[in-house]
Amino acid sequence: MTEPTRPVRIPRWLAAPAPGWTTSADVVVVGSGIAGLTAALRLRERGATVLLVTKTLLNEGSTAWAQGGIAAALADDDSPQEHLRDTLVAGVGLCDEAAVTALVHEGPVRVRELVTLGASFDRRSDGAISLTREGGHHRDRILHAGGDATGKEISRALLAALDRIQGDPGIEIIEHALVVDLLQDADGRVCGATIHVIGEGEIDGVGAVHCRAVILATGGLGQIYSSTTNPPVATGDGMAIALRAGAVLADTEFVQFHPTVLFLGDDSTGQQPLISEAVRGEGAFLVDVHGERFMQGVHELADLAPRDVVSRAIVRQMAATGTDHVFLDCRHLGKDFFDKRFPSIAASLRENGFEPSTDLLPVAPAQHYASGGVRTDLDGRSSLDGLYACGEVSCTGVHGANRLASNSLLEGLVFAHRIADDIAERFGRGELPTAVPLASTAHRGAAHVEDPDTVLLRSSHRKDIQHAMTSGSGVVRSAESLQATAARLAELAAHADGVEGGPKSWQTTNLLHLGQVLTDAAYRRTETRGGHVRADHPDRDDAHWLGHLRAARRRDGMLEVSYHPVEPASAGAPAAPAATPAAPTSTPTTGL
Ligand SMILES: Cc1cc2nc3c(=O)[nH]c(=O)nc-3n(C[C@H](O)[C@H](O)[C@H](O)COP(=O)(O)OP(=O)(O)OC[C@H]3O[C@@H](n4cnc5c(N)ncnc54)[C@H](O)[C@@H]3O)c2cc1C
């Protein structure tokens, strides 16, 4: 493994005022996307009391933005086995086959439950659910709603179900509640969280919640880059929170860049409009600035090849033609069809001045999905007892080096269910008893500028992090670019002074820590695989890199990164033993 050149220090805490209020529940669910809502609803069915907290409003998060759909082998000519095969191919040798097996076999059941709950998917004229195809899928297995508003409909249905249990004293919901850090007992077991609430009355400012288990369902980290499809709440908080508490993160270098994000110019930053893969699924294709198609011959699925293949081909074509974008041609689909099938995309295109039935649409890859995250087992347990992770924040092993389109909503759904059942069963066995958080964890004073374990970055540095990550740790990387990014991030870390504090500064500090972890892993992985593309190591290297990089904070605060080869015998076998995902084994202490 390429040795690090620069150590990374991760603080144990974000500086925050001492908790001014306390509350308790059996389980704290952090986040209200498909993962958090599904977990909360299922936990209530199983009798646990729940506190559901979300950073802004309940319907804000990536889930509501999902366009294309949710994958499930429902068609007569399809099977979970075929879905498994397509998922493993997209993951380029790094999927955990047991996790994918759970996903594809339980997926259809969970999706049918979603329909029963009230989610209304698009149907054919004969009444059957309409299924389409997306990149990397060899069968029509993508359910969609409102044409291209699948996530909005799923979110609506889950929130309606939550509404139906309003008045249930067993569930409390707090909006504008940002989790800052985790509380742990003397043995390191997670038994609560510190939360900052913009509220009124007793629950306002920083408080402490005591519980028997915490489920992180905080979504992705898109805001770490200048340009992303992710909404503003995607600041990687859950991954950073888990990292600070000592949990293992895995596969962080595998970031998916979506190939067809509307290109609005270099100055356009933040969340950018996505043009779903489903548009190519319906026949749209890519052309370069000269109007030449370039995906045929690159892959047997041509324009519907897996995302990493398409993104890489676009980057190559942009370099060859000296431009910063290519075009998506969907003119032949016709206005009527496009407007009916993709109403939200059509509206967003027109808002930005493009007419899909007559204009070529400028597109370029932008950050879309974090395939890595908090490492979990098949029941969503992290390496810390009492801490679960679910949805995009987690690394269940389902995605490997690259996520197959429309598998992420499904992952949130399937694994949230598994987590709720695991917690309920453990409660039934008397496990996860109430614990007392260490006093020091529960009572941080105001910003400890002098304490290196609590300092914070100012929020004005967010764009510096995004710029450094995009230029050196983005869609195509090299040792040189990664070193430059690592150096810039280290410089920013050195400027953390703890002066500002508050939600913006906490989120910016989370982005910094994750940027450091991701860049470190990307530097070490000297090959190209899935979403990780190295210009200086353009080939896949199974001899050295058929395995996972895991990162964790050591007790002394230094980041430890270790390499874990895929065990050939484990393919198809049950995953690692519950609750004990292996800790890093080697000690090549860290970072660039
Ligand atoms: C534009 C777009 C299109 C997509 N299309 C598809 C698709 O077609 N099919 C598919 O399968 N996937 C798609 N994806 C990916 C998919 O939407 C996400 O991976 C998935 O919705 C993640 O769900 P989640 O529940 O893990 O997180 P999210 O839905 O992102 O929810 C995270 C929640 O956590 C909250 N939160 C975050 N930090 C904190 C904190 N510190 N304290 C409290 N709360 C916090 C947020 O406010 C939010 O409520 C798309 C993503 C985008 C952005």
XYZ file of C-alpha atoms and ligand atoms in Angstrom:
645
model
C 0.000 0.000 0.000
C 1.345 3.433 -0.931
C 2.548 4.963 2.302
C 0.994 8.138 3.570
C 2.960 11.345 3.566
C 0.896 13.381 5.977
C -0.756 12.282 9.246
C -4.427 13.159 9.759
C -5.764 14.040 13.171
C -9.472 13.649 13.833
C -10.871 15.316 16.968
C -13.134 13.364 19.318
C -15.630 16.214 19.589
C -16.918 19.245 17.875
C -16.790 22.144 20.297
C -20.326 22.769 21.492
C -21.998 24.325 24.507
C -22.832 21.993 27.385
C -26.277 20.413 26.970
C -29.003 22.625 28.366
C -31.786 20.033 28.194
C -32.107 16.240 28.189
C -34.629 13.749 26.907
C -34.703 10.010 26.268
C -36.119 7.300 24.009
C -35.304 3.677 23.262
C -33.910 4.590 19.863
C -32.800 7.854 18.286
C -33.232 7.876 14.513
C -31.185 10.608 12.844
C -32.557 11.648 9.453
C -35.890 11.562 7.667
C -35.121 10.151 4.215
C -36.211 6.705 3.098
C -33.815 5.081 5.583
C -34.745 7.058 8.674
C -38.496 7.076 8.052
C -38.614 3.354 7.294
C -36.605 2.544 10.414
C -38.759 4.784 12.625
C -42.045 3.342 11.327
C -40.864 -0.252 11.656
C -39.477 0.352 15.160
C -42.881 1.624 16.252
C -44.517 -1.477 14.784
C -42.090 -3.520 16.876
C -42.868 -1.548 20.053
C -39.722 0.533 20.621
C -40.043 4.186 21.540
C -38.460 6.480 18.973
C -37.084 9.986 18.792
C -36.817 10.988 15.119
C -34.670 14.054 14.537
C -33.928 15.794 11.286
C -31.629 18.676 10.467
C -34.124 20.879 8.643
C -37.611 19.839 7.505
C -38.849 16.251 7.336
C -39.001 16.137 3.533
C -35.555 17.614 2.885
C -32.811 15.205 1.872
C -31.756 13.228 -1.199
C -34.746 10.900 -1.047
C -37.182 13.550 -2.237
C -34.876 14.324 -5.174
C -34.596 10.768 -6.490
C -35.850 10.736 -10.053
C -35.286 7.484 -11.885
C -36.762 4.996 -9.506
C -36.286 2.061 -7.216
C -34.996 -1.294 -8.468
C -36.713 -4.600 -7.686
C -36.915 -7.878 -9.610
C -40.689 -7.914 -10.099
C -41.026 -8.748 -13.804
C -41.854 -12.273 -14.953
C -38.669 -12.466 -16.989
C -36.536 -11.206 -14.073
C -35.202 -12.760 -10.885
C -33.313 -11.696 -7.743
C -30.411 -13.744 -9.093
C -30.211 -11.569 -12.201
C -30.495 -8.402 -10.124
C -27.666 -9.769 -7.974
C -25.534 -10.413 -11.043
C -25.968 -6.861 -12.382
C -25.215 -5.386 -8.938
C -22.019 -7.424 -8.578
C -20.827 -6.370 -12.034
C -21.366 -2.675 -11.208
C -19.484 -3.124 -7.892
C -16.357 -4.375 -9.732
C -15.451 -7.212 -7.388
C -15.962 -5.351 -4.110
C -19.627 -6.018 -3.278
C -20.401 -8.121 -0.253
C -22.397 -10.861 -1.919
C -24.330 -11.665 1.241
C -25.465 -8.041 1.539
C -26.481 -7.944 -2.122
C -28.329 -11.228 -1.688
C -30.338 -9.712 1.167
C -31.030 -6.625 -0.959
C -32.294 -8.400 -4.070
C -34.326 -11.089 -2.272
C -35.965 -8.838 0.315
C -36.277 -5.873 -2.057
C -39.432 -7.048 -3.866
C -41.185 -7.746 -0.544
C -40.285 -4.334 0.862
C -41.337 -2.556 -2.337
C -44.728 -4.326 -2.270
C -45.101 -3.178 1.365
C -44.370 0.347 0.199
C -47.221 0.042 -2.304
C -49.507 -1.226 0.463
C -48.441 1.732 2.580
C -49.706 4.047 -0.160
C -46.817 4.732 -2.551
C -48.300 5.141 -5.995
C -45.962 3.928 -8.734
C -46.650 4.525 -12.416
C -48.733 1.794 -14.046
C -49.227 0.503 -17.566
C -52.601 0.686 -19.281
C -53.327 -2.905 -18.103
C -52.848 -1.794 -14.473
C -49.539 -3.546 -13.881
C -46.658 -1.540 -12.408
C -44.607 -0.051 -15.215
C -40.957 -1.120 -15.138
C -38.125 0.531 -16.990
C -34.403 -0.017 -17.381
C -31.398 2.033 -16.275
C -27.636 1.861 -16.729
C -26.106 -1.503 -15.814
C -29.438 -3.349 -15.569
C -30.079 -6.157 -18.058
C -33.810 -6.317 -17.272
C -36.653 -3.825 -16.901
C -36.812 -3.589 -13.088
C -37.047 0.103 -12.193
C -40.322 1.218 -10.618
C -40.969 4.925 -10.994
C -43.595 7.406 -9.853
C -44.900 10.623 -11.329
C -42.694 9.849 -14.332
C -39.479 11.091 -12.794
C -40.518 12.027 -9.262
C -40.084 8.659 -7.579
C -38.346 9.936 -4.466
C -40.941 12.611 -3.869
C -43.718 10.025 -3.967
C -41.896 7.596 -1.682
C -41.161 10.400 0.763
C -44.800 11.521 0.599
C -46.074 8.013 1.303
C -43.715 7.480 4.249
C -44.522 10.891 5.736
C -48.238 10.185 5.329
C -47.746 6.947 7.268
C -45.930 8.929 9.948
C -48.816 11.374 9.990
C -51.258 8.519 10.544
C -49.559 7.691 13.838
C -49.597 11.294 15.014
C -50.587 11.337 18.650
C -48.756 8.071 19.296
C -46.845 8.863 22.515
C -44.189 6.330 21.472
C -42.731 8.560 18.791
C -41.444 12.103 19.046
C -40.336 14.064 16.001
C -38.080 17.116 16.123
C -37.305 19.181 13.035
C -34.403 21.651 12.823
C -32.515 19.269 15.104
C -28.902 18.716 14.119
C -26.981 15.879 15.765
C -23.533 17.083 16.716
C -21.848 14.064 18.343
C -22.511 10.703 19.951
C -22.531 9.912 23.657
C -20.742 6.754 24.800
C -20.466 4.857 28.065
C -17.231 3.763 29.711
C -17.016 0.744 27.372
C -17.501 2.825 24.236
C -21.093 1.730 23.736
C -23.161 4.395 22.020
C -25.942 5.477 24.355
C -27.077 8.854 23.128
C -26.305 11.964 21.169
C -25.868 15.683 21.557
C -28.331 17.594 19.424
C -28.650 21.244 18.521
C -32.267 22.292 18.110
C -33.515 25.532 16.688
C -36.723 25.379 18.639
C -38.674 27.063 21.295
C -39.502 26.418 24.909
C -37.559 23.773 26.786
C -36.031 22.037 23.769
C -33.832 24.725 22.276
C -30.081 24.948 21.749
C -27.775 22.015 22.518
C -29.248 19.135 24.489
C -28.510 15.500 25.260
C -30.650 12.527 24.293
C -30.134 9.276 26.148
C -31.111 6.042 24.413
C -30.310 2.363 23.968
C -29.419 2.631 20.266
C -28.743 5.318 17.673
C -29.513 4.857 13.975
C -27.616 7.202 11.685
C -29.660 7.766 8.517
C -28.083 11.070 7.581
C -27.559 10.528 3.852
C -24.574 11.468 1.709
C -21.716 13.949 1.504
C -22.224 15.645 -1.870
C -21.588 19.106 -0.484
C -17.936 18.166 -0.097
C -17.600 18.943 -3.837
C -18.283 22.200 -5.689
C -20.833 20.569 -7.947
C -23.232 17.833 -6.869
C -26.734 16.549 -7.412
C -27.213 16.352 -3.629
C -29.272 18.884 -1.663
C -27.678 21.269 0.867
C -28.279 18.928 3.844
C -25.844 16.361 2.379
C -22.802 17.378 4.427
C -21.719 13.903 5.511
C -22.553 14.574 9.168
C -23.328 10.949 10.040
C -20.036 9.652 8.675
C -18.063 12.358 10.480
C -19.992 11.836 13.734
C -19.346 8.075 13.609
C -15.693 8.606 12.738
C -15.152 10.900 15.716
C -16.709 8.318 18.044
C -14.323 5.614 16.769
C -16.515 3.728 14.279
C -14.981 2.179 11.171
C -15.620 3.818 7.784
C -15.035 1.836 4.584
C -14.748 2.397 0.826
C -14.812 6.185 1.158
C -12.750 6.622 -2.022
C -15.613 5.225 -4.105
C -17.635 8.289 -4.992
C -20.079 8.062 -7.833
C -20.077 10.956 -10.271
C -23.286 10.985 -12.274
C -22.482 11.294 -15.969
C -25.439 13.419 -17.047
C -25.759 16.455 -14.808
C -26.860 19.595 -16.628
C -23.758 21.730 -17.191
C -24.518 25.350 -16.379
C -20.978 26.699 -16.580
C -17.946 26.581 -14.318
C -19.321 29.208 -11.991
C -22.405 27.211 -11.126
C -21.845 25.532 -7.734
C -23.867 23.560 -5.186
C -26.799 21.345 -6.144
C -27.082 21.004 -9.952
C -30.002 19.616 -12.022
C -29.753 15.901 -12.728
C -30.904 14.316 -15.977
C -31.777 10.822 -14.902
C -30.309 7.719 -16.484
C -33.882 6.767 -17.265
C -33.760 9.345 -20.074
C -31.034 7.270 -21.711
C -33.089 4.207 -20.773
C -35.819 5.625 -23.038
C -33.380 6.123 -25.924
C -31.449 9.370 -25.422
C -27.727 9.189 -26.229
C -24.521 11.133 -25.704
C -22.670 13.051 -28.394
C -19.511 15.153 -28.220
C -19.204 18.786 -29.277
C -18.854 17.618 -32.893
C -22.129 15.729 -32.693
C -20.374 12.314 -32.722
C -21.687 9.465 -30.579
C -18.885 8.014 -28.452
C -20.366 5.308 -26.187
C -20.816 2.674 -28.856
C -17.791 0.394 -28.780
C -16.856 1.538 -25.256
C -19.204 -0.948 -23.584
C -21.739 -3.538 -24.703
C -24.510 -1.452 -23.115
C -23.248 1.678 -24.934
C -25.000 4.751 -23.450
C -26.496 2.568 -20.718
C -23.155 1.272 -19.446
C -22.540 1.533 -15.680
C -22.107 5.110 -14.482
C -18.375 4.938 -13.879
C -17.836 3.729 -17.433
C -19.974 6.524 -18.883
C -18.433 9.233 -16.635
C -14.936 8.127 -17.562
C -15.790 8.077 -21.275
C -17.204 11.596 -20.978
C -14.071 12.870 -19.211
C -11.937 11.247 -21.932
C -14.059 12.789 -24.677
C -13.998 16.226 -23.039
C -10.200 16.031 -22.881
C -9.971 14.866 -26.498
C -12.174 17.702 -27.731
C -10.854 20.349 -25.334
C -14.245 21.130 -23.779
C -15.831 21.042 -20.334
C -19.025 19.255 -21.359
C -20.626 16.898 -23.875
C -24.270 16.769 -24.971
C -27.237 14.557 -24.335
C -29.465 14.189 -27.376
C -33.090 13.417 -26.563
C -34.678 15.433 -29.356
C -36.011 12.302 -31.091
C -38.046 11.328 -27.997
C -40.468 14.101 -28.877
C -42.040 16.776 -26.709
C -45.191 14.864 -25.796
C -43.375 11.740 -24.713
C -40.653 13.657 -22.818
C -43.122 15.860 -20.980
C -45.273 12.912 -19.977
C -42.461 10.573 -18.987
C -40.133 13.162 -17.412
C -42.261 16.090 -16.250
C -39.904 17.236 -13.470
C -36.801 17.035 -15.648
C -38.589 18.868 -18.471
C -39.598 21.645 -16.076
C -36.097 21.938 -14.643
C -34.564 22.047 -18.151
C -36.940 24.781 -19.255
C -36.242 26.734 -16.057
C -32.613 26.705 -17.129
C -33.371 27.748 -20.694
C -33.270 24.379 -22.519
C -35.988 22.767 -24.631
C -35.397 18.983 -24.644
C -37.313 18.388 -27.878
C -35.172 20.829 -29.876
C -31.932 21.506 -27.952
C -28.888 19.396 -27.341
C -28.433 19.380 -23.555
C -24.952 20.199 -22.210
C -23.944 17.678 -19.532
C -20.873 16.853 -17.431
C -20.260 14.464 -14.538
C -20.919 15.791 -11.008
C -20.809 14.166 -7.574
C -23.876 12.040 -7.023
C -23.477 9.261 -4.491
C -21.156 8.059 -1.726
C -20.734 4.306 -2.150
C -18.700 4.065 1.068
C -19.598 5.163 4.572
C -20.035 3.780 8.073
C -19.166 0.115 7.793
C -21.991 -2.169 8.870
C -22.871 -5.816 8.936
C -26.028 -7.368 7.505
C -28.135 -5.992 10.358
C -26.819 -2.467 9.956
C -24.648 -2.690 13.076
C -21.536 -0.525 12.987
C -18.277 -1.439 14.730
C -19.529 0.409 17.855
C -22.108 -1.357 19.972
C -25.398 0.543 20.009
C -24.643 2.407 16.769
C -26.417 1.508 13.526
C -26.140 3.132 10.108
C -28.579 2.933 7.267
C -29.015 4.335 3.759
C -26.393 6.435 2.007
C -24.413 7.122 5.199
C -23.708 3.402 5.543
C -21.423 0.973 3.793
C -23.315 -2.310 3.909
C -21.207 -3.787 1.116
C -24.101 -3.623 -1.347
C -22.424 -1.163 -3.717
C -18.760 -2.192 -3.707
C -16.758 0.148 -5.931
C -19.821 1.573 -7.642
C -23.553 1.681 -7.006
C -25.910 0.234 -9.567
C -28.582 2.765 -10.565
C -31.728 2.749 -8.381
C -30.210 0.415 -5.799
C -29.818 3.106 -3.140
C -33.468 3.764 -2.349
C -33.841 0.000 -2.173
C -30.872 -0.335 0.155
C -32.354 2.250 2.545
C -35.664 0.437 2.538
C -34.335 -3.090 3.005
C -31.664 -2.366 5.597
C -33.813 0.028 7.671
C -36.244 -2.834 8.065
C -33.459 -5.228 9.039
C -32.077 -2.738 11.566
C -35.453 -2.153 13.240
C -36.013 -5.889 13.517
C -32.521 -6.478 14.892
C -32.967 -3.785 17.537
C -36.410 -5.084 18.525
C -35.059 -8.610 18.839
C -32.081 -7.459 20.902
C -34.381 -5.475 23.175
C -36.455 -8.652 23.530
C -33.348 -10.519 24.667
C -32.535 -7.761 27.198
C -29.562 -6.543 25.199
C -28.574 -2.891 24.799
C -29.584 -1.929 28.358
C -29.785 1.720 29.297
C -26.264 3.036 29.870
C -24.759 6.067 31.497
C -22.746 8.265 29.178
C -19.326 9.265 30.393
C -19.666 12.615 32.075
C -16.949 14.082 29.907
C -18.835 13.203 26.762
C -22.082 14.612 27.986
C -20.760 17.931 29.187
C -18.525 19.736 26.813
C -18.075 23.330 27.677
C -18.186 26.129 25.136
C -15.577 26.136 22.386
C -12.291 24.819 23.723
C -9.966 26.675 21.442
C -6.980 25.429 23.388
C -8.107 21.795 23.110
C -7.045 20.235 19.788
C -9.792 17.662 20.177
C -12.583 20.162 19.899
C -11.576 22.892 17.480
C -13.835 23.985 14.619
C -13.446 25.361 11.141
C -15.152 28.597 10.152
C -18.037 28.126 7.722
C -16.420 30.523 5.246
C -13.899 27.747 4.541
C -16.552 25.462 3.040
C -15.848 26.660 -0.495
C -12.107 26.134 0.054
C -12.789 22.497 0.962
C -15.083 22.076 -2.050
C -12.537 23.591 -4.380
C -9.706 21.435 -3.049
C -11.806 18.263 -3.260
C -13.081 18.990 -6.769
C -9.712 19.832 -8.235
C -7.693 17.025 -6.661
C -9.997 14.340 -5.287
C -12.756 14.498 -7.902
C -13.823 12.502 -10.905
C -10.249 11.803 -12.109
C -7.449 11.730 -9.553
C -3.669 11.285 -9.479
C -1.015 11.049 -6.762
C -0.046 14.619 -7.524
C -3.583 16.020 -7.412
C -4.398 14.078 -4.246
C -1.256 15.312 -2.532
C -2.172 18.880 -3.395
C -5.668 18.367 -1.977
C -4.324 16.749 1.179
C -1.912 19.636 1.675
C -4.687 22.206 1.250
C -6.988 20.374 3.676
C -4.175 20.119 6.236
C -3.610 23.849 5.898
C -7.316 24.462 6.512
C -7.275 22.112 9.513
C -4.419 24.132 10.938
C -6.660 27.200 10.752
C -9.461 25.630 12.756
C -9.825 28.019 15.652
C -13.137 27.224 17.296
C -14.176 30.850 17.179
C -17.360 30.543 15.143
C -19.223 27.416 16.346
C -22.852 26.615 15.519
C -24.471 24.479 12.796
C -22.672 25.964 9.753
C -19.285 25.665 11.351
C -20.026 22.105 12.588
C -21.076 21.019 9.104
C -18.009 22.623 7.516
C -15.785 20.815 10.001
C -17.527 17.535 9.147
C -16.778 18.152 5.458
C -13.130 18.774 6.263
C -12.695 15.534 8.192
C -14.415 13.474 5.524
C -12.402 15.183 2.813
C -9.240 14.152 4.624
C -10.358 10.536 5.006
C -11.557 10.258 1.398
C -8.410 11.848 -0.029
C -6.195 9.604 2.051
C -7.949 6.474 0.794
C -7.960 7.712 -2.797
C -4.206 8.347 -2.586
C -3.513 4.874 -1.289
C -5.619 3.035 -3.885
C -3.186 3.036 -6.791
C -5.549 1.607 -9.379
C -8.737 2.522 -11.239
C -11.887 0.721 -10.146
C -15.553 1.656 -10.152
C -16.063 5.255 -9.115
C -12.364 5.672 -8.272
C -10.421 6.794 -11.336
C -6.664 7.351 -11.173
C -5.075 9.000 -14.209
C -1.683 7.677 -13.097
C -2.977 4.125 -12.531
C -5.557 3.676 -15.282
C -6.020 -0.083 -14.892
C -7.817 -2.249 -12.407
C -5.266 -4.125 -10.290
C -6.799 -7.209 -8.702
C -3.417 -8.519 -7.636
C -3.025 -5.689 -5.132
C -6.387 -4.011 -4.729
C -9.175 -6.554 -4.631
C -10.118 -5.403 -1.154
C -11.352 -2.586 1.028
C -9.736 0.367 2.742
C -11.084 1.018 6.206
C -10.482 4.115 8.265
C -10.963 4.715 11.961
C -9.869 7.212 14.572
C -7.439 5.782 17.075
C -7.727 6.709 20.730
C -4.831 9.134 20.335
C -6.820 10.962 17.646
C -4.765 9.839 14.659
C -6.528 8.369 11.655
C -5.663 4.745 11.018
C -6.222 3.271 7.575
C -5.900 -0.403 6.775
C -6.390 -2.691 3.805
C -8.622 -5.777 3.921
C -8.521 -8.136 0.944
C -11.768 -9.696 -0.212
C -11.840 -13.261 0.985
C -12.668 -15.448 -2.009
C -14.332 -18.053 0.209
C -16.719 -15.479 1.665
C -18.489 -14.704 -1.594
C -22.076 -15.745 -1.115
C -21.507 -16.672 2.517
C -22.941 -14.785 5.486
C -21.208 -11.489 6.209
C -18.929 -10.729 9.118
C -20.231 -11.685 12.570
C -22.828 -9.308 13.905
C -21.702 -6.270 15.853
C -18.034 -6.855 15.223
C -16.996 -5.586 11.839
C -13.258 -6.065 12.039
C -11.257 -3.146 13.303
C -8.340 -2.038 11.179
C -5.633 -4.652 11.463
C -2.545 -2.998 10.114
C -1.244 0.275 11.399
C 0.035 2.290 8.489
C -0.870 5.470 10.275
C -2.384 7.585 8.063
C -3.040 10.167 5.672
C -1.363 12.197 3.102
C -30.927 14.175 -7.640
C -30.846 12.761 -7.103
C -31.446 11.736 -7.810
C -31.385 10.426 -7.328
N -32.053 9.438 -7.990
C -32.088 8.199 -7.443
C -32.895 7.184 -8.021
O -33.571 7.401 -9.004
N -32.896 5.959 -7.429
C -32.146 5.672 -6.318
O -32.192 4.541 -5.825
N -31.396 6.632 -5.744
C -31.354 7.873 -6.265
N -30.602 8.836 -5.668
C -29.892 8.517 -4.431
C -30.890 8.395 -3.297
O -31.867 9.410 -3.442
C -30.215 8.549 -1.948
O -29.082 7.743 -1.868
C -31.187 8.122 -0.851
O -32.388 8.837 -0.982
C -30.578 8.354 0.494
O -31.573 8.172 1.460
P -31.215 8.369 2.975
O -32.438 8.110 3.741
O -29.994 7.585 3.284
O -30.754 9.912 3.074
P -31.514 11.261 2.714
O -32.749 11.053 1.963
O -30.493 12.170 2.112
O -31.899 11.815 4.141
C -30.911 12.208 5.061
C -31.597 12.865 6.223
O -30.677 13.073 7.291
C -30.830 14.401 7.775
N -29.570 14.788 8.419
C -28.353 14.892 7.852
N -27.446 15.244 8.775
C -28.104 15.367 9.945
C -27.719 15.717 11.251
N -26.458 16.040 11.589
N -28.666 15.747 12.221
C -29.960 15.468 11.927
N -30.379 15.120 10.698
C -29.457 15.073 9.725
C -31.202 15.192 6.553
O -31.760 16.429 6.892
C -32.181 14.228 5.899
O -33.434 14.289 6.524
C -30.665 10.149 -6.139
C -30.050 11.186 -5.431
C -30.143 12.490 -5.905
C -29.497 13.584 -5.117
